[in-house]
GROMACS .gro file of N, CA and C in nm:
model
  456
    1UNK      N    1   6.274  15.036   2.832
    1UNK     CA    2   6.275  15.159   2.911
    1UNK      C    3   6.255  15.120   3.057
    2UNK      N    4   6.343  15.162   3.158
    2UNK     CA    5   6.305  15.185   3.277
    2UNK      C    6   6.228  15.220   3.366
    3UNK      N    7   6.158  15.204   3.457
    3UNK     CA    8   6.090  15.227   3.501
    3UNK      C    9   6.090  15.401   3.529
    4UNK      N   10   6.226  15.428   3.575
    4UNK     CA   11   6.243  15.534   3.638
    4UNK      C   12   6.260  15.633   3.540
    5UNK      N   13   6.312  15.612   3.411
    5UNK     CA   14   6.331  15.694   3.252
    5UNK      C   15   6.150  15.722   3.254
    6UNK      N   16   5.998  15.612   3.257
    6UNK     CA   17   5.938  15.647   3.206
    6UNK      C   18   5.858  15.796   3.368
    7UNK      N   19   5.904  15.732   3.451
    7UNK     CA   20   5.831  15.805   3.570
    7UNK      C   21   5.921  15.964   3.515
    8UNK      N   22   6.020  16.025   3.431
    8UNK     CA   23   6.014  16.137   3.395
    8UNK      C   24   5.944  16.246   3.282
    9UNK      N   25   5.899  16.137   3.243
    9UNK     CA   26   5.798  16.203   3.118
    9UNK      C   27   5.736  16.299   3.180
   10UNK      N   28   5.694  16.415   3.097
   10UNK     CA   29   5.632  16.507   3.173
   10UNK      C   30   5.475  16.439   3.108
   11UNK      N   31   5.422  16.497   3.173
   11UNK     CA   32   5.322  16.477   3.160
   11UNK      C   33   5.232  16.580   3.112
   12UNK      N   34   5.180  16.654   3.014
   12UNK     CA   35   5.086  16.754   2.960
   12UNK      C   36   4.969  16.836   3.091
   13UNK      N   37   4.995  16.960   3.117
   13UNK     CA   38   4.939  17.006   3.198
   13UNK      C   39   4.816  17.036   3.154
   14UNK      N   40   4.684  16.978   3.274
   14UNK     CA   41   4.564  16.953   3.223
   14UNK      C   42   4.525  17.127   3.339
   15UNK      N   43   4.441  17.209   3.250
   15UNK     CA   44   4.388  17.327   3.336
   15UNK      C   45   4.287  17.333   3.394
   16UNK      N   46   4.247  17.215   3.390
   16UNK     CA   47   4.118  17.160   3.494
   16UNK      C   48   4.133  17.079   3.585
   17UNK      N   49   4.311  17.037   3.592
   17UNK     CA   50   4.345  16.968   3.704
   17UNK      C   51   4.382  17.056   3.805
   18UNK      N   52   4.414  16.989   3.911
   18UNK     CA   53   4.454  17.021   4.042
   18UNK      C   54   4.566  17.078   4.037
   19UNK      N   55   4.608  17.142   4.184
   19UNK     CA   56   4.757  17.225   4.161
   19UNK      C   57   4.852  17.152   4.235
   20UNK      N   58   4.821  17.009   4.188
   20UNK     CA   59   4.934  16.906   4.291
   20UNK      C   60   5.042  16.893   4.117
   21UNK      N   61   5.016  16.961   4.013
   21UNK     CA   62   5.102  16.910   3.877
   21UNK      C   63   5.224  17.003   3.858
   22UNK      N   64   5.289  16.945   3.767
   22UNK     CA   65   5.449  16.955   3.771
   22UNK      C   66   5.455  17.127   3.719
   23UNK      N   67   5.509  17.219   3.805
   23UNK     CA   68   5.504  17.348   3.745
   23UNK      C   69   5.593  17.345   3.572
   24UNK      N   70   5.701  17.260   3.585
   24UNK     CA   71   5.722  17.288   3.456
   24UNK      C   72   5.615  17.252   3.320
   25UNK      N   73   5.558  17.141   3.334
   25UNK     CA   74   5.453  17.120   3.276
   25UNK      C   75   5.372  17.231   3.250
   26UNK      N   76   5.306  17.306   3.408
   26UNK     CA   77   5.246  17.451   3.316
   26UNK      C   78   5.344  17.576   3.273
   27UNK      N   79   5.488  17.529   3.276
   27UNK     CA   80   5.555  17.608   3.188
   27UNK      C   81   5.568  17.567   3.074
   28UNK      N   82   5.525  17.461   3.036
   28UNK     CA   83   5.576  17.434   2.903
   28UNK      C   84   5.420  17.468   2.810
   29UNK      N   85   5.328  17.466   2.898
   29UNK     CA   86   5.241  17.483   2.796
   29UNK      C   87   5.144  17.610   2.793
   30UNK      N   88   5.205  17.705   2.902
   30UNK     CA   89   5.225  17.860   2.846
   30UNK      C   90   5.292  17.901   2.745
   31UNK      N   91   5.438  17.802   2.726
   31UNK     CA   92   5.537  17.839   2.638
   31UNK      C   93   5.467  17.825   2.483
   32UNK      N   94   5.393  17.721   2.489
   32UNK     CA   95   5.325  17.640   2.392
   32UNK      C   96   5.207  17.743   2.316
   33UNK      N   97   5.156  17.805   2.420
   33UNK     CA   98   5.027  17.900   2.400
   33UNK      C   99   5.114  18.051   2.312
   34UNK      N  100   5.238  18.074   2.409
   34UNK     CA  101   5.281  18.197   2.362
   34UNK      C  102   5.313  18.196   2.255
   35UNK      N  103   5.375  18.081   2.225
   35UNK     CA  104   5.448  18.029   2.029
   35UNK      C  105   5.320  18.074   1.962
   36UNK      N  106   5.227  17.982   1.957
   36UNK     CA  107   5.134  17.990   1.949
   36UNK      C  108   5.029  18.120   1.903
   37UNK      N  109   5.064  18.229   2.000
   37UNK     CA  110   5.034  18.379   1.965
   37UNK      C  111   5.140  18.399   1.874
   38UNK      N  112   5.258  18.381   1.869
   38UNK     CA  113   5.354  18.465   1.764
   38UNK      C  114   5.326  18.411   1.643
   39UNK      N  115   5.264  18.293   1.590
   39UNK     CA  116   5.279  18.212   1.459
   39UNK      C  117   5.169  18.221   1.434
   40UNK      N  118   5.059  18.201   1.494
   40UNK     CA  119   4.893  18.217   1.423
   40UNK      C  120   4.850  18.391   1.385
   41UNK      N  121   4.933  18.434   1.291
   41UNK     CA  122   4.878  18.543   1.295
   41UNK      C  123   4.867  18.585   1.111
   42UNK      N  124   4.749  18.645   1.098
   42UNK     CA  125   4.705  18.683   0.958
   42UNK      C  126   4.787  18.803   0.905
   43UNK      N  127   4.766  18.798   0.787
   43UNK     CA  128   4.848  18.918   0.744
   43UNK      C  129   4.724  19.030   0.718
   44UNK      N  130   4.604  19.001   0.707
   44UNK     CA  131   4.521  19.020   0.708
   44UNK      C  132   4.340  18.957   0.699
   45UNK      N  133   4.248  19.039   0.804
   45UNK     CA  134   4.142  18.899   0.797
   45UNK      C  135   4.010  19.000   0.768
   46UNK      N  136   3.952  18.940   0.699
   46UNK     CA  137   3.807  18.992   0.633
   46UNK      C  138   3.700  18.940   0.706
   47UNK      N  139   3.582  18.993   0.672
   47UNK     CA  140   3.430  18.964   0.767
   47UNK      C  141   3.450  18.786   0.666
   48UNK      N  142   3.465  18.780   0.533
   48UNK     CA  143   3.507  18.652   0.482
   48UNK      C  144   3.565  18.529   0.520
   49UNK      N  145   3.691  18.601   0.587
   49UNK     CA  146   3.771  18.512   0.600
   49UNK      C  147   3.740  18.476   0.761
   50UNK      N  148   3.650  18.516   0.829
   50UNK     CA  149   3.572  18.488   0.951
   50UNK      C  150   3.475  18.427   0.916
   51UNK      N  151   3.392  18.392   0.824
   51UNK     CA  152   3.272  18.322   0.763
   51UNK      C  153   3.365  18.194   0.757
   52UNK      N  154   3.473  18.198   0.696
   52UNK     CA  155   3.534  18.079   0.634
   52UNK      C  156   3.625  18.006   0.736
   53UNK      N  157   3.644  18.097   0.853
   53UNK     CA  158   3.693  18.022   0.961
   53UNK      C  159   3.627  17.945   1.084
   54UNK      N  160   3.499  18.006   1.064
   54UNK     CA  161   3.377  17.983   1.164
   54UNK      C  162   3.371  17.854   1.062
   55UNK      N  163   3.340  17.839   0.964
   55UNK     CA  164   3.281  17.687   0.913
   55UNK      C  165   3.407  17.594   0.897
   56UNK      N  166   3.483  17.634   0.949
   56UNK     CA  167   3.606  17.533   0.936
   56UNK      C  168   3.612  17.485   1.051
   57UNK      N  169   3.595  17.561   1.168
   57UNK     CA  170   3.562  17.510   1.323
   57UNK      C  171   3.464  17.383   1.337
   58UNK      N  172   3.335  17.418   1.282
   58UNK     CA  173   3.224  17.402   1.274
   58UNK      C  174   3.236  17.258   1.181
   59UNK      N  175   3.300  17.213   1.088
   59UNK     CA  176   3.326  17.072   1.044
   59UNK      C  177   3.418  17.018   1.137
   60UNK      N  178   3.541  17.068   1.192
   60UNK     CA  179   3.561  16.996   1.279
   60UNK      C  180   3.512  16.929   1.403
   61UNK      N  181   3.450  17.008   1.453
   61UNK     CA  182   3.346  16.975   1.542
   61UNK      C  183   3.268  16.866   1.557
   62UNK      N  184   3.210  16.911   1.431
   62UNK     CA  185   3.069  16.824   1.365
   62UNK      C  186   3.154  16.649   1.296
   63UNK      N  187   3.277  16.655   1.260
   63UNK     CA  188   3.367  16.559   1.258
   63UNK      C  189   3.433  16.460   1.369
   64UNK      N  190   3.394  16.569   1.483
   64UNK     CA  191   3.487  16.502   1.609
   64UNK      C  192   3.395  16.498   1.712
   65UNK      N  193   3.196  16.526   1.651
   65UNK     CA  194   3.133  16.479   1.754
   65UNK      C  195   3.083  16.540   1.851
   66UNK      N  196   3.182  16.684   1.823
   66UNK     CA  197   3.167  16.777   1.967
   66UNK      C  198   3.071  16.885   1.986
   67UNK      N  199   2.979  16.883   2.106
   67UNK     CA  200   2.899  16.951   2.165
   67UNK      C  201   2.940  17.147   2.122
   68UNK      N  202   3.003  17.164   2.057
   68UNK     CA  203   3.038  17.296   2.131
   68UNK      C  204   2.978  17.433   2.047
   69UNK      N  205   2.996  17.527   2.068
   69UNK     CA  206   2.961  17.660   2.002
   69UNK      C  207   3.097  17.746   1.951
   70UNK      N  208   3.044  17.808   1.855
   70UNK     CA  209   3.220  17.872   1.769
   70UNK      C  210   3.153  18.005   1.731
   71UNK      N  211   3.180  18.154   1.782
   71UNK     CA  212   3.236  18.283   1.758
   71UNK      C  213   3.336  18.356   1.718
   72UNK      N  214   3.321  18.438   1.603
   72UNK     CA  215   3.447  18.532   1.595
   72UNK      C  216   3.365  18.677   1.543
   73UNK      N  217   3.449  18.714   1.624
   73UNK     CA  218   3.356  18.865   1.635
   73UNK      C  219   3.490  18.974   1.667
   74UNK      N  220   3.445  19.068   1.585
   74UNK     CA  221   3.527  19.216   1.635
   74UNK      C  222   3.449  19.289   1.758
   75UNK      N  223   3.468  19.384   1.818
   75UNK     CA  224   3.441  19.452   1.926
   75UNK      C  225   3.282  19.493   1.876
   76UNK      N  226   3.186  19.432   1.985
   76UNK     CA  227   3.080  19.503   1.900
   76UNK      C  228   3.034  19.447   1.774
   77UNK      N  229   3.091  19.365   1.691
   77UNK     CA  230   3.020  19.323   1.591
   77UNK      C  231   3.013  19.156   1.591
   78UNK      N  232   2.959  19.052   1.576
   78UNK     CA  233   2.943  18.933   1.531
   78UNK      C  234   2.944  18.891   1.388
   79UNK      N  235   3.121  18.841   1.370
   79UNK     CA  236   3.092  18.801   1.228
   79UNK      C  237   3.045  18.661   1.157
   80UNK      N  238   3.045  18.537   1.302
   80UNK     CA  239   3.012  18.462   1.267
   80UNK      C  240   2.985  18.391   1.421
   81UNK      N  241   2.895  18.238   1.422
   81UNK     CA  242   2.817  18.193   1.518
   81UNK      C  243   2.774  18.141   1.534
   82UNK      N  244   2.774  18.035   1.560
   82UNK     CA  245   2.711  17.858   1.565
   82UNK      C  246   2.738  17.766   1.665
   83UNK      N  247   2.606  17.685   1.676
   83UNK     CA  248   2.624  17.635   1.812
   83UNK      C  249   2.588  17.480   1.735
   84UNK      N  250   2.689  17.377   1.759
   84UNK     CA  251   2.673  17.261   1.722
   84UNK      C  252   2.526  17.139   1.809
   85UNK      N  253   2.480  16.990   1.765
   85UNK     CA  254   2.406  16.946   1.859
   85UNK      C  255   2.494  16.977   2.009
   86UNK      N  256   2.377  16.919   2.128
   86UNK     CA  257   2.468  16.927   2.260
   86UNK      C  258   2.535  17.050   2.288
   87UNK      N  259   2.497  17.172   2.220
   87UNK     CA  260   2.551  17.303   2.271
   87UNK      C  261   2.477  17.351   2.388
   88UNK      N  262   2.442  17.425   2.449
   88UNK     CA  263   2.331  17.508   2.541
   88UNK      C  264   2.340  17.640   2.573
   89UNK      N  265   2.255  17.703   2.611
   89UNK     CA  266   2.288  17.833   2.602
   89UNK      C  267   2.386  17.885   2.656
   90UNK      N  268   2.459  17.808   2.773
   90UNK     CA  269   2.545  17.829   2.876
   90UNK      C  270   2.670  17.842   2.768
   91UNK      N  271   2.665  17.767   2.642
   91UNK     CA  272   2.792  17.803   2.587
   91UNK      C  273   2.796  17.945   2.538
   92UNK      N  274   2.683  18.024   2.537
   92UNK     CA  275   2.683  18.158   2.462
   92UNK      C  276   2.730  18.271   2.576
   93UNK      N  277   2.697  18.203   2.718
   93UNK     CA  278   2.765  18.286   2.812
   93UNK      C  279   2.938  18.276   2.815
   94UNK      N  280   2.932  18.135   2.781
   94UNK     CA  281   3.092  18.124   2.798
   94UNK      C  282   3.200  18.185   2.678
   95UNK      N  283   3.122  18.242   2.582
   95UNK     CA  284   3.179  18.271   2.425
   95UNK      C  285   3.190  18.422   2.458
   96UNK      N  286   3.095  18.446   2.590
   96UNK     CA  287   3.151  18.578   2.552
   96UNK      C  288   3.192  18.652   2.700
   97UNK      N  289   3.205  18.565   2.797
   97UNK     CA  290   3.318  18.600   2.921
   97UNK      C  291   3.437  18.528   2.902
   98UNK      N  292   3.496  18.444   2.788
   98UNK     CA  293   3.609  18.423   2.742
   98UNK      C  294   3.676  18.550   2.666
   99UNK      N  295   3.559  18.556   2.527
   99UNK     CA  296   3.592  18.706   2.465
   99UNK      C  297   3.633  18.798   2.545
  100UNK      N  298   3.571  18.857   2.639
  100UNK     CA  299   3.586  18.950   2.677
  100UNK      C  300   3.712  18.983   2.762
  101UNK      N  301   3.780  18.859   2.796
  101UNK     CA  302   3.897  18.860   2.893
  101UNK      C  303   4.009  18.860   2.791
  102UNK      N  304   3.985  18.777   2.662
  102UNK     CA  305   4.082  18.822   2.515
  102UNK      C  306   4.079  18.906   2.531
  103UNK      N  307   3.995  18.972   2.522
  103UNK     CA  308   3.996  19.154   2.467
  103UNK      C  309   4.051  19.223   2.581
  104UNK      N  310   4.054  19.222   2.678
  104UNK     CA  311   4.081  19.314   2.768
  104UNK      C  312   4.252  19.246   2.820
  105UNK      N  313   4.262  19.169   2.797
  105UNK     CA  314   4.429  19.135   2.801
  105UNK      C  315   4.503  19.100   2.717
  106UNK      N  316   4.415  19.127   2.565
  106UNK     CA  317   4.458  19.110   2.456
  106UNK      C  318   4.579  18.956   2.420
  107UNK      N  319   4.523  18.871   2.513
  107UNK     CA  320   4.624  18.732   2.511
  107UNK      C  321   4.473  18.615   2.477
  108UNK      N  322   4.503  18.484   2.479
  108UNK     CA  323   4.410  18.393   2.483
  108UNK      C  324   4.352  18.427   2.632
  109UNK      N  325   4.237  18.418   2.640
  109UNK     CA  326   4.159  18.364   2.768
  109UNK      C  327   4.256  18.209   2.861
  110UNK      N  328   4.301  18.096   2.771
  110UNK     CA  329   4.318  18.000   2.872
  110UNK      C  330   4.521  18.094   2.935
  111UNK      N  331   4.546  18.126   2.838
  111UNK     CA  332   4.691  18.203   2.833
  111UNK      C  333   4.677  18.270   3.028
  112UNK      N  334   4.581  18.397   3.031
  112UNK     CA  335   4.559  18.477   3.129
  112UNK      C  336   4.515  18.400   3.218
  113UNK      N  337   4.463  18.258   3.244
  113UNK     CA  338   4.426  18.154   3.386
  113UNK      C  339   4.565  18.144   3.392
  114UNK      N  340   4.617  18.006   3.295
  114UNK     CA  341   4.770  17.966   3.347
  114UNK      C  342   4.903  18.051   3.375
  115UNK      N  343   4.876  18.198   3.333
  115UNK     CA  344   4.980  18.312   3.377
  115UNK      C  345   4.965  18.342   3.565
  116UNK      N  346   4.847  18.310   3.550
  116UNK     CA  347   4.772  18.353   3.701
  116UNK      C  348   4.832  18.257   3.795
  117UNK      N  349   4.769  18.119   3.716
  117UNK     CA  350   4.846  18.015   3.787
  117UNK      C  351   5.012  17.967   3.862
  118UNK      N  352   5.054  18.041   3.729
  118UNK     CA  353   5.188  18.053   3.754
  118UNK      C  354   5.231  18.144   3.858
  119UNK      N  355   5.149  18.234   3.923
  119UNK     CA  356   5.176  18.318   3.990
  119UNK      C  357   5.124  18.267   4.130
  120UNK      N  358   5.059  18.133   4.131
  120UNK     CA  359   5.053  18.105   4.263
  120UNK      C  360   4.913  18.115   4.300
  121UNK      N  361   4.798  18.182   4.213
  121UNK     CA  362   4.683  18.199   4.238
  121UNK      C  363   4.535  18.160   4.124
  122UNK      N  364   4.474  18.252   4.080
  122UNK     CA  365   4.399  18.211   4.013
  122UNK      C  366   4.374  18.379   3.957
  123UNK      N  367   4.320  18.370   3.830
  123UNK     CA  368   4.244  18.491   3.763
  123UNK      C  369   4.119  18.552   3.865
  124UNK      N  370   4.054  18.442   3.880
  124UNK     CA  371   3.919  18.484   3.954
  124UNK      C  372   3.972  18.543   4.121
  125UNK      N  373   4.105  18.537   4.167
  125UNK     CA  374   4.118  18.582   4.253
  125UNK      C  375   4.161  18.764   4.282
  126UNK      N  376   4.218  18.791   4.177
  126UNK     CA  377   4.212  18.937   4.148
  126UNK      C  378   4.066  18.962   4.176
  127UNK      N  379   4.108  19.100   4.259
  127UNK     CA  380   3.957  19.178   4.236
  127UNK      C  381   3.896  19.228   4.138
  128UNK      N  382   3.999  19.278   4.075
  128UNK     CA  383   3.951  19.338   3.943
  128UNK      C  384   3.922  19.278   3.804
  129UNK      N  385   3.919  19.098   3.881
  129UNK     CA  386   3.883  19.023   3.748
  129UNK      C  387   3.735  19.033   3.768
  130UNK      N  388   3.660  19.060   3.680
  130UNK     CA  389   3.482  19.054   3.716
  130UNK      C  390   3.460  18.922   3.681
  131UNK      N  391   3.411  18.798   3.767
  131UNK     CA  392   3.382  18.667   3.718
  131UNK      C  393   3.230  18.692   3.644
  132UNK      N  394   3.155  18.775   3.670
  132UNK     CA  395   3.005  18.795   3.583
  132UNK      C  396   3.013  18.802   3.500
  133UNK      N  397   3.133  18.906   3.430
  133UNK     CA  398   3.126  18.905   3.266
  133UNK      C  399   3.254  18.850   3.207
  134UNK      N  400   3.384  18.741   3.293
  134UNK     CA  401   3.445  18.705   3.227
  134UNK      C  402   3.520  18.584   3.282
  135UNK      N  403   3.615  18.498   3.186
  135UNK     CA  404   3.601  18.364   3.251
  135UNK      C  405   3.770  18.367   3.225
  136UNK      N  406   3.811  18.322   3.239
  136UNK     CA  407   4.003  18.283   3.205
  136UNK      C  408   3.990  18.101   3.155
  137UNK      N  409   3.961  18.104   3.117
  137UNK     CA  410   3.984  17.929   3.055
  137UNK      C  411   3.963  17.965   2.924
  138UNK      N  412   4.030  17.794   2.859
  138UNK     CA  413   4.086  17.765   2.716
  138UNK      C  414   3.887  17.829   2.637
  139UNK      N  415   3.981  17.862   2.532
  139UNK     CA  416   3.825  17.908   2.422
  139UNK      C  417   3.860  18.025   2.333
  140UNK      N  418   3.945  18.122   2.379
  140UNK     CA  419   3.870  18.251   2.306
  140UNK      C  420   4.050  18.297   2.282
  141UNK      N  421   4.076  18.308   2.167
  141UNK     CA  422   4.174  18.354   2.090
  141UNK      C  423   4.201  18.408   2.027
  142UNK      N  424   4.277  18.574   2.032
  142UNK     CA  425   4.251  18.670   1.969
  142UNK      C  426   4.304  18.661   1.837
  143UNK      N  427   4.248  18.768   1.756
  143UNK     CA  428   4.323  18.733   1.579
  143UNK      C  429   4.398  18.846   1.572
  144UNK      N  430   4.488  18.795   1.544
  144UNK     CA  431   4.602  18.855   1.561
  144UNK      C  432   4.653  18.895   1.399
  145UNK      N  433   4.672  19.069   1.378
  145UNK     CA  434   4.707  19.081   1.260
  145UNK      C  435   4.816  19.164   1.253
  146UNK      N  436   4.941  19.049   1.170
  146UNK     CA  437   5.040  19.118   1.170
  146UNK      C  438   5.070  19.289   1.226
  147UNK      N  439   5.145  19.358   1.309
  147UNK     CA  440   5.157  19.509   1.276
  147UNK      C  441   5.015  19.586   1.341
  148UNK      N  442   4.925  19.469   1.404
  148UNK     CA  443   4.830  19.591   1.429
  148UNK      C  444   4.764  19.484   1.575
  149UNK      N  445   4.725  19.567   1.654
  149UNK     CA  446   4.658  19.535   1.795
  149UNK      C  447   4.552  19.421   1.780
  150UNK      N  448   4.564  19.342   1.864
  150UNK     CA  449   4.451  19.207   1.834
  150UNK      C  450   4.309  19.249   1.858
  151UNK      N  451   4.198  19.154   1.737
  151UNK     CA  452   4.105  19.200   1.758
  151UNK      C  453   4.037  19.075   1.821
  152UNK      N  454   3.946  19.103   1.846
  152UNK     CA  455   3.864  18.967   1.909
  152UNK      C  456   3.740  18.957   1.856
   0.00000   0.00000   0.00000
């Protein structure tokens, strides 16, 4: 391979990088997110099948080492909730100013940053984004059930 064949690879757009990266790159992985919404979706999901998805997170995690905290909750209710070692409380703020930007744009949380992005700016730059109670980065993904409005 050439030098110049490999200098076209795209390169995977990182959303914690800088805005010096290849716009198609964050087109491709909006594109990636939107698939993404059309194919992950239940035909139907139980307070169960939220028990059983929270502990499926929750071995991976605990498999791959990682610090993090895992929620799935309907509006108002908590159906499930765990915070792995190396979590902190700061992740319980972030579980639920992610949620809350799912819910209110009914897309992923990281989806509504890189749409923003694409537009030349940032989420947090709208006025009417409240940064106190909500965040636009990767985390919070609505469940999506066939035929009916996403819940979070």
């Amino acid at each position: 391979m050439s030098n110049d064949a490999a200098s076209t690879v795209l390169r995977p757009f990182d959303p914690d990088g800088g805005n010096d990266q290849p716009a198609e790159a964050l087109e491709a992985l909006i594109a990636k997110i939107e698939t993404e919404v059309a194919e992950l979706q239940f035909t139907r999901f139980t307070n169960d099948d939220a028990v059983a998805l929270g502990q499926l997170l929750v071995q991976l995690g605990v498999g791959r080492n990682l610090p993090i905290a895992v929620s799935i909750c309907k509006p108002n209710h908590i159906l499930f909730r765990a915070a792995l070692d190396g979590a902190t409380p700061d992740n319980d703020y972030w579980l639920d100013a992610k949620s809350r930007t799912a819910a209110r744009y009914l897309v992923p949380s990281l989806l509504v940053g890189l749409r923003a992005r694409r537009n030349g700016g940032r989420a947090e730059d709208n006025p009417m984004f409240d940064t106190s109670t909500h965040a636009a980065h990767g985390g919070s993904f609505p469940l999506y059930i066939r035929g009916r409005r996403p819940c979070w």
